PDB file of C-alpha atoms and ligand atoms in Angstrom:
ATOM      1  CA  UNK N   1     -35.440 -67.999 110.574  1.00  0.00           C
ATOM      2  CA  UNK N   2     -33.045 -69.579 108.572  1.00  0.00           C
ATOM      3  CA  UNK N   3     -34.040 -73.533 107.855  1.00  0.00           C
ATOM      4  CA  UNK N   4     -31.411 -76.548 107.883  1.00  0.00           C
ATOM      5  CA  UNK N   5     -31.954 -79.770 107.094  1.00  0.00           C
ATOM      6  CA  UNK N   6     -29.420 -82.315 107.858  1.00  0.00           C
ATOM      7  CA  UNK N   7     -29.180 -85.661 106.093  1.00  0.00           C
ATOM      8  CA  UNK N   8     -27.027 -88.542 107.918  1.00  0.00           C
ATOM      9  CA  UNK N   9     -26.554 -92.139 107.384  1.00  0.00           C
ATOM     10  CA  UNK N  10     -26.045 -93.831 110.303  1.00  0.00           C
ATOM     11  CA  UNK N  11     -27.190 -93.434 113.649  1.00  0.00           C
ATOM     12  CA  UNK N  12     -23.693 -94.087 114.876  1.00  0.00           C
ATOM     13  CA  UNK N  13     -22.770 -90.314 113.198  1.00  0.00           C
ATOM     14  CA  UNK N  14     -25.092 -88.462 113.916  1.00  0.00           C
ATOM     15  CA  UNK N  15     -25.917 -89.396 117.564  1.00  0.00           C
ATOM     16  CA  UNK N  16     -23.415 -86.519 118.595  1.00  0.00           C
ATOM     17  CA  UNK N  17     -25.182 -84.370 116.350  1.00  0.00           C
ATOM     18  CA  UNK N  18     -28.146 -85.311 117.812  1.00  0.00           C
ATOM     19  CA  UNK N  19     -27.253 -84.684 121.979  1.00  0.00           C
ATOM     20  CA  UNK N  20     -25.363 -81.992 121.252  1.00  0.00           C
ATOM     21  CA  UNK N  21     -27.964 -79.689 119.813  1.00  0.00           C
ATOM     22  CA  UNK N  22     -30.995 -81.487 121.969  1.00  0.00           C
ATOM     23  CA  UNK N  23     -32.897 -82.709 119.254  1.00  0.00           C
ATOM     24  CA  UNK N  24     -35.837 -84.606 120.088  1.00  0.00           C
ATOM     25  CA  UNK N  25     -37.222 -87.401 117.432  1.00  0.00           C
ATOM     26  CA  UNK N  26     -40.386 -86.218 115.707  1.00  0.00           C
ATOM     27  CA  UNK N  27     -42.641 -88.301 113.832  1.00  0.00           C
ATOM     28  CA  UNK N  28     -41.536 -90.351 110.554  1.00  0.00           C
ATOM     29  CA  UNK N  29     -41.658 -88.303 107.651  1.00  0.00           C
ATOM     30  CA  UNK N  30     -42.929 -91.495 105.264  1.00  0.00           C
ATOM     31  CA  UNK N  31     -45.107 -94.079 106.559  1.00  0.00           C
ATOM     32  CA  UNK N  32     -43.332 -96.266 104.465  1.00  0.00           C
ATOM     33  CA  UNK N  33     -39.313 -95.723 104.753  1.00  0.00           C
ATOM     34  CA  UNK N  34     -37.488 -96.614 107.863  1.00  0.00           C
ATOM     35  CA  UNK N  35     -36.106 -93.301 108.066  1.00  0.00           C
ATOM     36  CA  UNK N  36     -36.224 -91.256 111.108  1.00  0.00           C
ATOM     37  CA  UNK N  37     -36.201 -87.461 111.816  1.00  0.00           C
ATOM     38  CA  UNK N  38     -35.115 -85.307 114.582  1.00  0.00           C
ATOM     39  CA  UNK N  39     -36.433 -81.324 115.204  1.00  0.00           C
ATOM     40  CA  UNK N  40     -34.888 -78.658 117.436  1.00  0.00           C
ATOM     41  CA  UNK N  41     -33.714 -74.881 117.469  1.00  0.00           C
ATOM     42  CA  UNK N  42     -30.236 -74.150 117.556  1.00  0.00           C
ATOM     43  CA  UNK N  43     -29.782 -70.574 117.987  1.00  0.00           C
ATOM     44  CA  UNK N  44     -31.977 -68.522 115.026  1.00  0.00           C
ATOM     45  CA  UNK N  45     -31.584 -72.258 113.056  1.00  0.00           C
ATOM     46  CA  UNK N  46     -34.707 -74.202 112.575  1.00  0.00           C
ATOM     47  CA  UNK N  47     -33.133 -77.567 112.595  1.00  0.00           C
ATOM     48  CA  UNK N  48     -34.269 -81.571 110.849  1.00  0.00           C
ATOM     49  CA  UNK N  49     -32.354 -83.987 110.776  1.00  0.00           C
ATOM     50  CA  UNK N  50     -32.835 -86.933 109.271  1.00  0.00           C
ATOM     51  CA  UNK N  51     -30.991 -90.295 109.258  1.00  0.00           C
ATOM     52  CA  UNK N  52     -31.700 -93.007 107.093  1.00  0.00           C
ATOM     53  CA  UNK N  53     -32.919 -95.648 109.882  1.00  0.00           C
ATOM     54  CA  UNK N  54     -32.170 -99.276 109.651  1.00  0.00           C
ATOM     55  CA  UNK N  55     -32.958-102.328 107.332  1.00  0.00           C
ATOM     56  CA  UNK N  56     -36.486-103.970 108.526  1.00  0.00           C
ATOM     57  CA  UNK N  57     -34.390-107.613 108.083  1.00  0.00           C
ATOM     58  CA  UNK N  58     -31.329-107.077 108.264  1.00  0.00           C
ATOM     59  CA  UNK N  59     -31.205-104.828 110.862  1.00  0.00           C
ATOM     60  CA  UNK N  60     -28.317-102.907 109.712  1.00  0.00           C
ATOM     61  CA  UNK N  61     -27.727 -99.281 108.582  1.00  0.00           C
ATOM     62  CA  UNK N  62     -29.637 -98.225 105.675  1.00  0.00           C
ATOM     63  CA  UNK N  63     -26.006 -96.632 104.182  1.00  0.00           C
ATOM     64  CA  UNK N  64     -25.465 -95.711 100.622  1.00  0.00           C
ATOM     65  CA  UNK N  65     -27.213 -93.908  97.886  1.00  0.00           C
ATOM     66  CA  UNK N  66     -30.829 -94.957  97.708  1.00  0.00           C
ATOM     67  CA  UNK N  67     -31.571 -94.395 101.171  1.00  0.00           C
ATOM     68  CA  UNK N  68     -30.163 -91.284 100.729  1.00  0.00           C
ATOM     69  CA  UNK N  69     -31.984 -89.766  97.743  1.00  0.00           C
ATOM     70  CA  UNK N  70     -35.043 -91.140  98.841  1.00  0.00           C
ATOM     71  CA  UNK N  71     -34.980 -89.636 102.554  1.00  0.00           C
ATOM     72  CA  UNK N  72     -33.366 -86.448 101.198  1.00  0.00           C
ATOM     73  CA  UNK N  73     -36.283 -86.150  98.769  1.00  0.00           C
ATOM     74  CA  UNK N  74     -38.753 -86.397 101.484  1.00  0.00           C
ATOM     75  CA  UNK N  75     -36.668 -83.724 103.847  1.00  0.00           C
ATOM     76  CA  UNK N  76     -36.620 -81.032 101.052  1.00  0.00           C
ATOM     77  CA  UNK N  77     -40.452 -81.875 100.101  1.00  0.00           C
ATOM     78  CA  UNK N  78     -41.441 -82.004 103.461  1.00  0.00           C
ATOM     79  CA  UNK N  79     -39.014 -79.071 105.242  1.00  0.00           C
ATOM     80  CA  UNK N  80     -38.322 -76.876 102.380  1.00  0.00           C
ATOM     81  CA  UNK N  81     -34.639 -76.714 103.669  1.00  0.00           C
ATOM     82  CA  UNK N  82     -32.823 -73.144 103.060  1.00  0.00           C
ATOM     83  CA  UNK N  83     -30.177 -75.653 102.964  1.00  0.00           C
ATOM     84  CA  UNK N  84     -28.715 -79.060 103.158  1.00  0.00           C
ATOM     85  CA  UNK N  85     -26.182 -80.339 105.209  1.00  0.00           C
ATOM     86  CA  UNK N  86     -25.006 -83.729 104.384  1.00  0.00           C
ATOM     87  CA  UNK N  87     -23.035 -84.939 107.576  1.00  0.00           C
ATOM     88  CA  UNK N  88     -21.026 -88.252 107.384  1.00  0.00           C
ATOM     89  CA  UNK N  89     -17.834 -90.248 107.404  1.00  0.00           C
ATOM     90  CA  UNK N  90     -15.338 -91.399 104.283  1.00  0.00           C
ATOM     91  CA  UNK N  91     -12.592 -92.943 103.576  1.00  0.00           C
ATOM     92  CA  UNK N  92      -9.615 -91.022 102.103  1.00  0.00           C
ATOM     93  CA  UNK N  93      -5.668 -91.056 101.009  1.00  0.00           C
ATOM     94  CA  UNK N  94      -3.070 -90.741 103.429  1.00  0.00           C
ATOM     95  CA  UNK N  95      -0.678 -90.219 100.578  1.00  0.00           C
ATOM     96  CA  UNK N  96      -2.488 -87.061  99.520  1.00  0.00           C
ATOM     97  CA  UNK N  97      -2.052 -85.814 103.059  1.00  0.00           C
ATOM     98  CA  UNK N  98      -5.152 -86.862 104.635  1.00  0.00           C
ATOM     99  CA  UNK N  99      -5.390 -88.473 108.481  1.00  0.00           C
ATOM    100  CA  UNK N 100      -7.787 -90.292 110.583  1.00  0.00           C
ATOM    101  CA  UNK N 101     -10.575 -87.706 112.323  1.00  0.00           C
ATOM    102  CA  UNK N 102     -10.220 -85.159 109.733  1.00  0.00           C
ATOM    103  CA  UNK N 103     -12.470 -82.857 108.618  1.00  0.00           C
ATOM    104  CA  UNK N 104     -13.794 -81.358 104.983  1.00  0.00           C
ATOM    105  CA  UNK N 105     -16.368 -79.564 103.288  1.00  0.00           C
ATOM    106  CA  UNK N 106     -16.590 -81.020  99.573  1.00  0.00           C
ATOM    107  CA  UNK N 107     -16.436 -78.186  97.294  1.00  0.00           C
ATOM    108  CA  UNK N 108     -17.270 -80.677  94.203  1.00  0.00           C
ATOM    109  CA  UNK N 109     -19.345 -84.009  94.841  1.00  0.00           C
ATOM    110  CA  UNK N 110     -19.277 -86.746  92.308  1.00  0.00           C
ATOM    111  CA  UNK N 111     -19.758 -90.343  91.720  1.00  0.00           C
ATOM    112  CA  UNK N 112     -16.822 -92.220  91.241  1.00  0.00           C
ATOM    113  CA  UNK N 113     -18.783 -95.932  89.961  1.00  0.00           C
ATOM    114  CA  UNK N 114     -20.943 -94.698  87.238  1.00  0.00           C
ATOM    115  CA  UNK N 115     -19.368 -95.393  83.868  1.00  0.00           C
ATOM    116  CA  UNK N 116     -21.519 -95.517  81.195  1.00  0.00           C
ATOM    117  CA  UNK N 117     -19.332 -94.431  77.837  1.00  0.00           C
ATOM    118  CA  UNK N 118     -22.308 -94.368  75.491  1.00  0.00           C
ATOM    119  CA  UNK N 119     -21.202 -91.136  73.612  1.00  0.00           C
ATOM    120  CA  UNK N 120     -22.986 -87.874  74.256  1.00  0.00           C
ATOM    121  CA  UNK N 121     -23.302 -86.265  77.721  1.00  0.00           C
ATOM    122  CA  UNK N 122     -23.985 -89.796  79.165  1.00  0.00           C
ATOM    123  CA  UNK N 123     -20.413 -89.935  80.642  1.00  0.00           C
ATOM    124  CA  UNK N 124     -20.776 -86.798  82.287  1.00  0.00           C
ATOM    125  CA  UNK N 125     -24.333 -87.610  83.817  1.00  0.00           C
ATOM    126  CA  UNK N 126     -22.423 -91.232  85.130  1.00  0.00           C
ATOM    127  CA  UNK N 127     -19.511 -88.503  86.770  1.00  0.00           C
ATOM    128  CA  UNK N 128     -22.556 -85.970  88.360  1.00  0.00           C
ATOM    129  CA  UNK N 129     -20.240 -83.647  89.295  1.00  0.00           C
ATOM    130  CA  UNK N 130     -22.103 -81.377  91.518  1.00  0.00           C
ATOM    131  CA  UNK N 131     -20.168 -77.824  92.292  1.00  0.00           C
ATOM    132  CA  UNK N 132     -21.431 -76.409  95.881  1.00  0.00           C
ATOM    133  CA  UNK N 133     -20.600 -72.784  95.577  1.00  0.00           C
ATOM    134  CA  UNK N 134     -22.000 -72.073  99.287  1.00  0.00           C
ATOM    135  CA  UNK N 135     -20.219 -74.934 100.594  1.00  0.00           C
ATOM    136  CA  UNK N 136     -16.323 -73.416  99.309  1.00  0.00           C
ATOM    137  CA  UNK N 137     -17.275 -70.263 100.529  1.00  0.00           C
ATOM    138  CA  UNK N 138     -18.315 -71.774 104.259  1.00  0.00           C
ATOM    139  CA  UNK N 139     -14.970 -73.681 103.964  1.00  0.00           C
ATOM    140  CA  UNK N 140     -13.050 -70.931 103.389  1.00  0.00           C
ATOM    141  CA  UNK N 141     -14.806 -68.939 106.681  1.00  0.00           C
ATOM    142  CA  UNK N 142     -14.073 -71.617 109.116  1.00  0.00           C
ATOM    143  CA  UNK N 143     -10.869 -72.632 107.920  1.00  0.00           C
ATOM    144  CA  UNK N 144     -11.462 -76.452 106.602  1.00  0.00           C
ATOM    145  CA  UNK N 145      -9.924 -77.496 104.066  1.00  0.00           C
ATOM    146  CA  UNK N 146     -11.999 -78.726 101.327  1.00  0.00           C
ATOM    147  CA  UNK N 147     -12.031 -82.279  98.743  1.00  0.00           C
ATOM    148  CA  UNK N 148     -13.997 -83.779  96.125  1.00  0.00           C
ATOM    149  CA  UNK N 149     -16.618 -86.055  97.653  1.00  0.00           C
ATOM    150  CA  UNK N 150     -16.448 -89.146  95.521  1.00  0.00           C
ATOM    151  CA  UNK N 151     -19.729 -91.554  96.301  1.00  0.00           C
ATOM    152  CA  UNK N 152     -20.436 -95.093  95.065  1.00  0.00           C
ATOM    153  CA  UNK N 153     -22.509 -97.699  96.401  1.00  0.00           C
ATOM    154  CA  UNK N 154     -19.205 -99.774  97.673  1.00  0.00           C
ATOM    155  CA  UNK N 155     -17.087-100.215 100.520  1.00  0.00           C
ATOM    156  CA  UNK N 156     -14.492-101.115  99.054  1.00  0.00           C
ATOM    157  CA  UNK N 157     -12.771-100.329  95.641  1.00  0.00           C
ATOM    158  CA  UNK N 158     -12.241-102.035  92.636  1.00  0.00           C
ATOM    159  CA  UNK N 159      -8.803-101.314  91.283  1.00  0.00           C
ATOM    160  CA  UNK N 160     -10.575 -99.034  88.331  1.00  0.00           C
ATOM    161  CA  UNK N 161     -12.390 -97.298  91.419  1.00  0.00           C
ATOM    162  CA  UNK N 162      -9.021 -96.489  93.065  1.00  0.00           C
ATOM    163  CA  UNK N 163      -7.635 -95.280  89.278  1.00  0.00           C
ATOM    164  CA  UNK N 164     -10.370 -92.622  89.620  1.00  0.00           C
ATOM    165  CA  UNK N 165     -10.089 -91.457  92.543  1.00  0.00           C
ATOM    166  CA  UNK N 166      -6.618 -91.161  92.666  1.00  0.00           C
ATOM    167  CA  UNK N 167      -7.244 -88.414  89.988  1.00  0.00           C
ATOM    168  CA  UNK N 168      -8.844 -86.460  91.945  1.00  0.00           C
ATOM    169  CA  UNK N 169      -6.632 -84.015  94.004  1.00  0.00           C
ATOM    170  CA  UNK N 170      -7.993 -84.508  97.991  1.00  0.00           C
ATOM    171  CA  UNK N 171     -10.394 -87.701  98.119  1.00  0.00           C
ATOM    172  CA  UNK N 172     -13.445 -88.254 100.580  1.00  0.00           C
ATOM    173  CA  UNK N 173     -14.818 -91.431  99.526  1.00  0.00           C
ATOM    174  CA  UNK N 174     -18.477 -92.255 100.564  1.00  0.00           C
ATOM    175  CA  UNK N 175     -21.587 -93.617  99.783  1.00  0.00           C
ATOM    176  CA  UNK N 176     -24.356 -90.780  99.980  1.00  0.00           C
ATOM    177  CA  UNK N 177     -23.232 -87.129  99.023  1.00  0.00           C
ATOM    178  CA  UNK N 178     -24.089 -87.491  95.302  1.00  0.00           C
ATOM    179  CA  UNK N 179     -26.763 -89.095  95.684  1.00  0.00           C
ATOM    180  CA  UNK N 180     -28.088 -86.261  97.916  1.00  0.00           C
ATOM    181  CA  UNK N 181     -26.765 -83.747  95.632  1.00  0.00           C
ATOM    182  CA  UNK N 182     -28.948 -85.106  92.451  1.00  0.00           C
ATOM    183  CA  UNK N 183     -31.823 -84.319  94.221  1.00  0.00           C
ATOM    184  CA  UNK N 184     -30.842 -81.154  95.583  1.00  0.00           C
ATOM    185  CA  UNK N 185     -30.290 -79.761  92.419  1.00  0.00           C
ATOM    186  CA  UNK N 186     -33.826 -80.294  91.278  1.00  0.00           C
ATOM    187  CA  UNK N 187     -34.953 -78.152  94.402  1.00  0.00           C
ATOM    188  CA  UNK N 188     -31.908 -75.913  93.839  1.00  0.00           C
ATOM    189  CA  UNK N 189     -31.035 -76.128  97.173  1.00  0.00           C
ATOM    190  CA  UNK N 190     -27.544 -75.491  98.387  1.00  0.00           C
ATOM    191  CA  UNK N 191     -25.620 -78.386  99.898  1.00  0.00           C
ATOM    192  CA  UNK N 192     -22.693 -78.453 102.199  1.00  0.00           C
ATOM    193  CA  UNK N 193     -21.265 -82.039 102.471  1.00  0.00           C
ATOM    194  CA  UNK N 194     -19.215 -82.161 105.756  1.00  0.00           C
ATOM    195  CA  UNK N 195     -16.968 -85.438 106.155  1.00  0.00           C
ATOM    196  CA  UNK N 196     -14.820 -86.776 108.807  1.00  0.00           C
ATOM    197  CA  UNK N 197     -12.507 -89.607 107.788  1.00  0.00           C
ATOM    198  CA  UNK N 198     -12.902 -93.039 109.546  1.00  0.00           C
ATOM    199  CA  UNK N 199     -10.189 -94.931 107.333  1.00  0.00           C
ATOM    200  CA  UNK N 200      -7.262 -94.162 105.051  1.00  0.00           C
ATOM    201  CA  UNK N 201      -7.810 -96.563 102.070  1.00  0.00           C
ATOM    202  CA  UNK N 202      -3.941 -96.826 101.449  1.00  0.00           C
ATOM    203  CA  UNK N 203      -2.933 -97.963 105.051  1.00  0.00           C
ATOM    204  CA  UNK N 204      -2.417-102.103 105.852  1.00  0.00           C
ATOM    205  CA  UNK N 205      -5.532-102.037 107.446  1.00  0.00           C
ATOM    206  CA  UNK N 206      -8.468-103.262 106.201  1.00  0.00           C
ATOM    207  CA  UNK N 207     -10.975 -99.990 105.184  1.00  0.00           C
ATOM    208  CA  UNK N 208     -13.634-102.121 107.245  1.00  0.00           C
ATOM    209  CA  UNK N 209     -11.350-102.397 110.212  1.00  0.00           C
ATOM    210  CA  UNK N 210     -10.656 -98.780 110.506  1.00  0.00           C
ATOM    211  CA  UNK N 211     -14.000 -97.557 110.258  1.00  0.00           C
ATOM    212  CA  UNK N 212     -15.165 -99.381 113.223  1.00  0.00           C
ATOM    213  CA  UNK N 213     -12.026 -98.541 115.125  1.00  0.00           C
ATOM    214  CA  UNK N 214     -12.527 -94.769 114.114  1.00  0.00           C
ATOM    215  CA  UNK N 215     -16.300 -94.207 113.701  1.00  0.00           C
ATOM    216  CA  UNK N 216     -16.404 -92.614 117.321  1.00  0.00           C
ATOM    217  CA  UNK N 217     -13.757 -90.298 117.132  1.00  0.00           C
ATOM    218  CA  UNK N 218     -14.588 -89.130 113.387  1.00  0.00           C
ATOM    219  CA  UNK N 219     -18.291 -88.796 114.729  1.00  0.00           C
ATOM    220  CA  UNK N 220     -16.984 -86.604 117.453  1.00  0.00           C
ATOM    221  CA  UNK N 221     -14.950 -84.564 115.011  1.00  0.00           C
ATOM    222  CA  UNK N 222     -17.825 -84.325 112.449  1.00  0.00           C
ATOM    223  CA  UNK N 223     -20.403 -82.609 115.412  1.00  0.00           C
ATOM    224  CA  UNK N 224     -17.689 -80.223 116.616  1.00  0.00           C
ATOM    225  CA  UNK N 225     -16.987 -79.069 113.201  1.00  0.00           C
ATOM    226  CA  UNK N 226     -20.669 -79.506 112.297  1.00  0.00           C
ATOM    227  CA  UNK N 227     -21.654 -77.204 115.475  1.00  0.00           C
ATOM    228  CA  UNK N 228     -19.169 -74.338 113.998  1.00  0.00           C
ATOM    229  CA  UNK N 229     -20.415 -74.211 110.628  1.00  0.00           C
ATOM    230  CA  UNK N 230     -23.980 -74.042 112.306  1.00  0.00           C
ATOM    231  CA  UNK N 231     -22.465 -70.834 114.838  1.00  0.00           C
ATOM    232  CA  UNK N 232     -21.462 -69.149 111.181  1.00  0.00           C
ATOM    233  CA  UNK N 233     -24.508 -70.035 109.361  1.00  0.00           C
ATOM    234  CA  UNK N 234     -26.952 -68.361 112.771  1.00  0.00           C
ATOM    235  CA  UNK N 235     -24.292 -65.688 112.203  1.00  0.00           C
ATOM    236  CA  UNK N 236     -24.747 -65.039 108.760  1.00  0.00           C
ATOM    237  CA  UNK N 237     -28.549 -64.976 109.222  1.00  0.00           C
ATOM    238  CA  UNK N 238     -28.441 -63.074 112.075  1.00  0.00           C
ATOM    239  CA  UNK N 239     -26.186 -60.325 109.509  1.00  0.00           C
ATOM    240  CA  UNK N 240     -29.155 -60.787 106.835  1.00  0.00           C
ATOM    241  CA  UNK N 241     -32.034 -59.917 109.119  1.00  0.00           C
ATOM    242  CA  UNK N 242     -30.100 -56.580 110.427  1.00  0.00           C
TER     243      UNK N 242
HETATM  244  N1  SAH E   1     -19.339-101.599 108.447  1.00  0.00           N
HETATM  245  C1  SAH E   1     -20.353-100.624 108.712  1.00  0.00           C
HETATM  246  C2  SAH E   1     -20.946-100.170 107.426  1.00  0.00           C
HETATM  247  C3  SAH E   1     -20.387 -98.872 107.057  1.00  0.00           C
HETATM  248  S1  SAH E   1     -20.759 -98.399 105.454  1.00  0.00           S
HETATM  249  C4  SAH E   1     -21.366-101.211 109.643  1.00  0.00           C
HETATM  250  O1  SAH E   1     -21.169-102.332 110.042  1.00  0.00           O
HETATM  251  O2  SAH E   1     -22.347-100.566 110.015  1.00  0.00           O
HETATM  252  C5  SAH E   1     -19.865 -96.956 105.399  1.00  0.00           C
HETATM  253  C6  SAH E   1     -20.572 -95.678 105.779  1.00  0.00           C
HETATM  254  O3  SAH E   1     -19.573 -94.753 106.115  1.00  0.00           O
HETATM  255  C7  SAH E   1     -21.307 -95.076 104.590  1.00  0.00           C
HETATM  256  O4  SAH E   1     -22.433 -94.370 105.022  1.00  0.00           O
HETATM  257  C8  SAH E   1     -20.263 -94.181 103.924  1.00  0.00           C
HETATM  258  O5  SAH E   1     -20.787 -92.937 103.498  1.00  0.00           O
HETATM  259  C9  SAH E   1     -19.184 -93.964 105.004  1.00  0.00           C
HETATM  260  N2  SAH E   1     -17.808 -94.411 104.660  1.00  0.00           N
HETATM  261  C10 SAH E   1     -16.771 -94.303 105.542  1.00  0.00           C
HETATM  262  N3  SAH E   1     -15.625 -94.752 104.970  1.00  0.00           N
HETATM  263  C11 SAH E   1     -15.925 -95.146 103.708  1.00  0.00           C
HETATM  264  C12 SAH E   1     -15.150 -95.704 102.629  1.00  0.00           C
HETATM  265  N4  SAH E   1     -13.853 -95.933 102.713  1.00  0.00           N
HETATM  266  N5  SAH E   1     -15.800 -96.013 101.477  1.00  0.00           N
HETATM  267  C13 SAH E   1     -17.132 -95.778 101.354  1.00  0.00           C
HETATM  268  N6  SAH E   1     -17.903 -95.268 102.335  1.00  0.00           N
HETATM  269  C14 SAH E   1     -17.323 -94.936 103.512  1.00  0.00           C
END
């Protein structure tokens, strides 16, 4: 049976996910991070998911890239993931064509907020720049079209932060796919990143009041598109064990 882990930010995204595929919360995979996981079956899938849980003081979200490397490192160590699905929102470009509640698969992840132009390969170990073969592939199969995920630990964007990503063709900008991706790598794990955009960073609204006008309907979005790349993936496994 093929083995999916799923890593999500907020609770907010992925408690669609979560009723929709009857997952039922397991216990804590570190006695020590706030991070929760979910278990189920979804067809022949072995399903975790894991979200990052919440802030023991501030009580909010524990979003961007720490929480994410560190509860992605404990999924892979603990599951041993065939592969990685990193579910989530982003912001992106309505000039480039993009609108509110749509859906991508990143077929290149990258940070957009690590420059460090020290000479050598250091600027291209600031970019990551993570290729997901699998993930272009998927994209292709069910039809969605694909971006560059572009994470940083901001909101917001500094006016050298919107320079960069502007160079980048189709834009999903977010806080944890890179992050995952590092540590993916070092398991050589594939990763799909799967984003649903809450705000378009170029509209007169502020990127903070769009996300919490949109984070329901780009959650709903992100499980039904979720659920179909999980139908091709039982699929494909199903094809593999024939
Ligand atoms: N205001 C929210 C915090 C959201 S942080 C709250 O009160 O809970 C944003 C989360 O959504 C991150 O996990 C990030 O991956 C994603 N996201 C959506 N739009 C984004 C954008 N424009 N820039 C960066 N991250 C974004």
């Amino acid at each position: 049976m093929k083995r999916i882990t799923m890593i999500v930010a907020m609770k907010q995204e992925a408690a669609p996910l979560i009723e929709q595929l009857g997952l039922t919360e397991t216990s804590d995979i570190s006695p020590i991070l706030p991070c929760k996981t979910f278990a189920g079956q979804y067809k022949n899938l072995s399903i975790n998911l894991v979200i990052n849980g919440s802030d023991p003081l501030l009580g909010v979200e524990n979003v961007g890239t720490q929480p994410a490397t560190l509860a992605a490192h404990e999924a892979l160590r603990n599951f041993a993931p065939d592969l990685v699905i990193n579910a989530g929102t982003c912001g992106a470009f309505a000039e480039k064509g993009s609108k509110i509640g749509d859906v991508y698969i990143g077929e290149r992840i990258r940070f957009f907020d690590r420059r460090i132009p020290l000479g050598g390969n250091y600027e291209a170990y600031g970019h990551g720049n993570y290729r997901c073969e699998s993930a272009i592939e998927l994209a292709e199969q069910l039809g969605l079209p694909t971006s560059t995920v572009c994470t940083g630990n901001s909101l917001d964007m500094s006016p050298t932060d919107e320079a960069i990503l502007r160079e980048e063709e189709i834009v999903n900008k977010e806080m944890e796919a890179a992050a995952i991706a590092w540590i993916a790598s070092h398991y050589k794990t594939p990763l799909v990143a799967i984003k649903s955009v809450t705000d378009l960073m170029d509209s007169e609204h502020s990127t903070a009041d769009e996300f919490a006008a949109n984070l329901a309907l780009a959650s709903k979005n992100l499980q039904e598109e979720v659920l179909r790349l999980l139908d091709l993936l039982a699929l494909q496994s199903d094809t593999a064990a024939a």
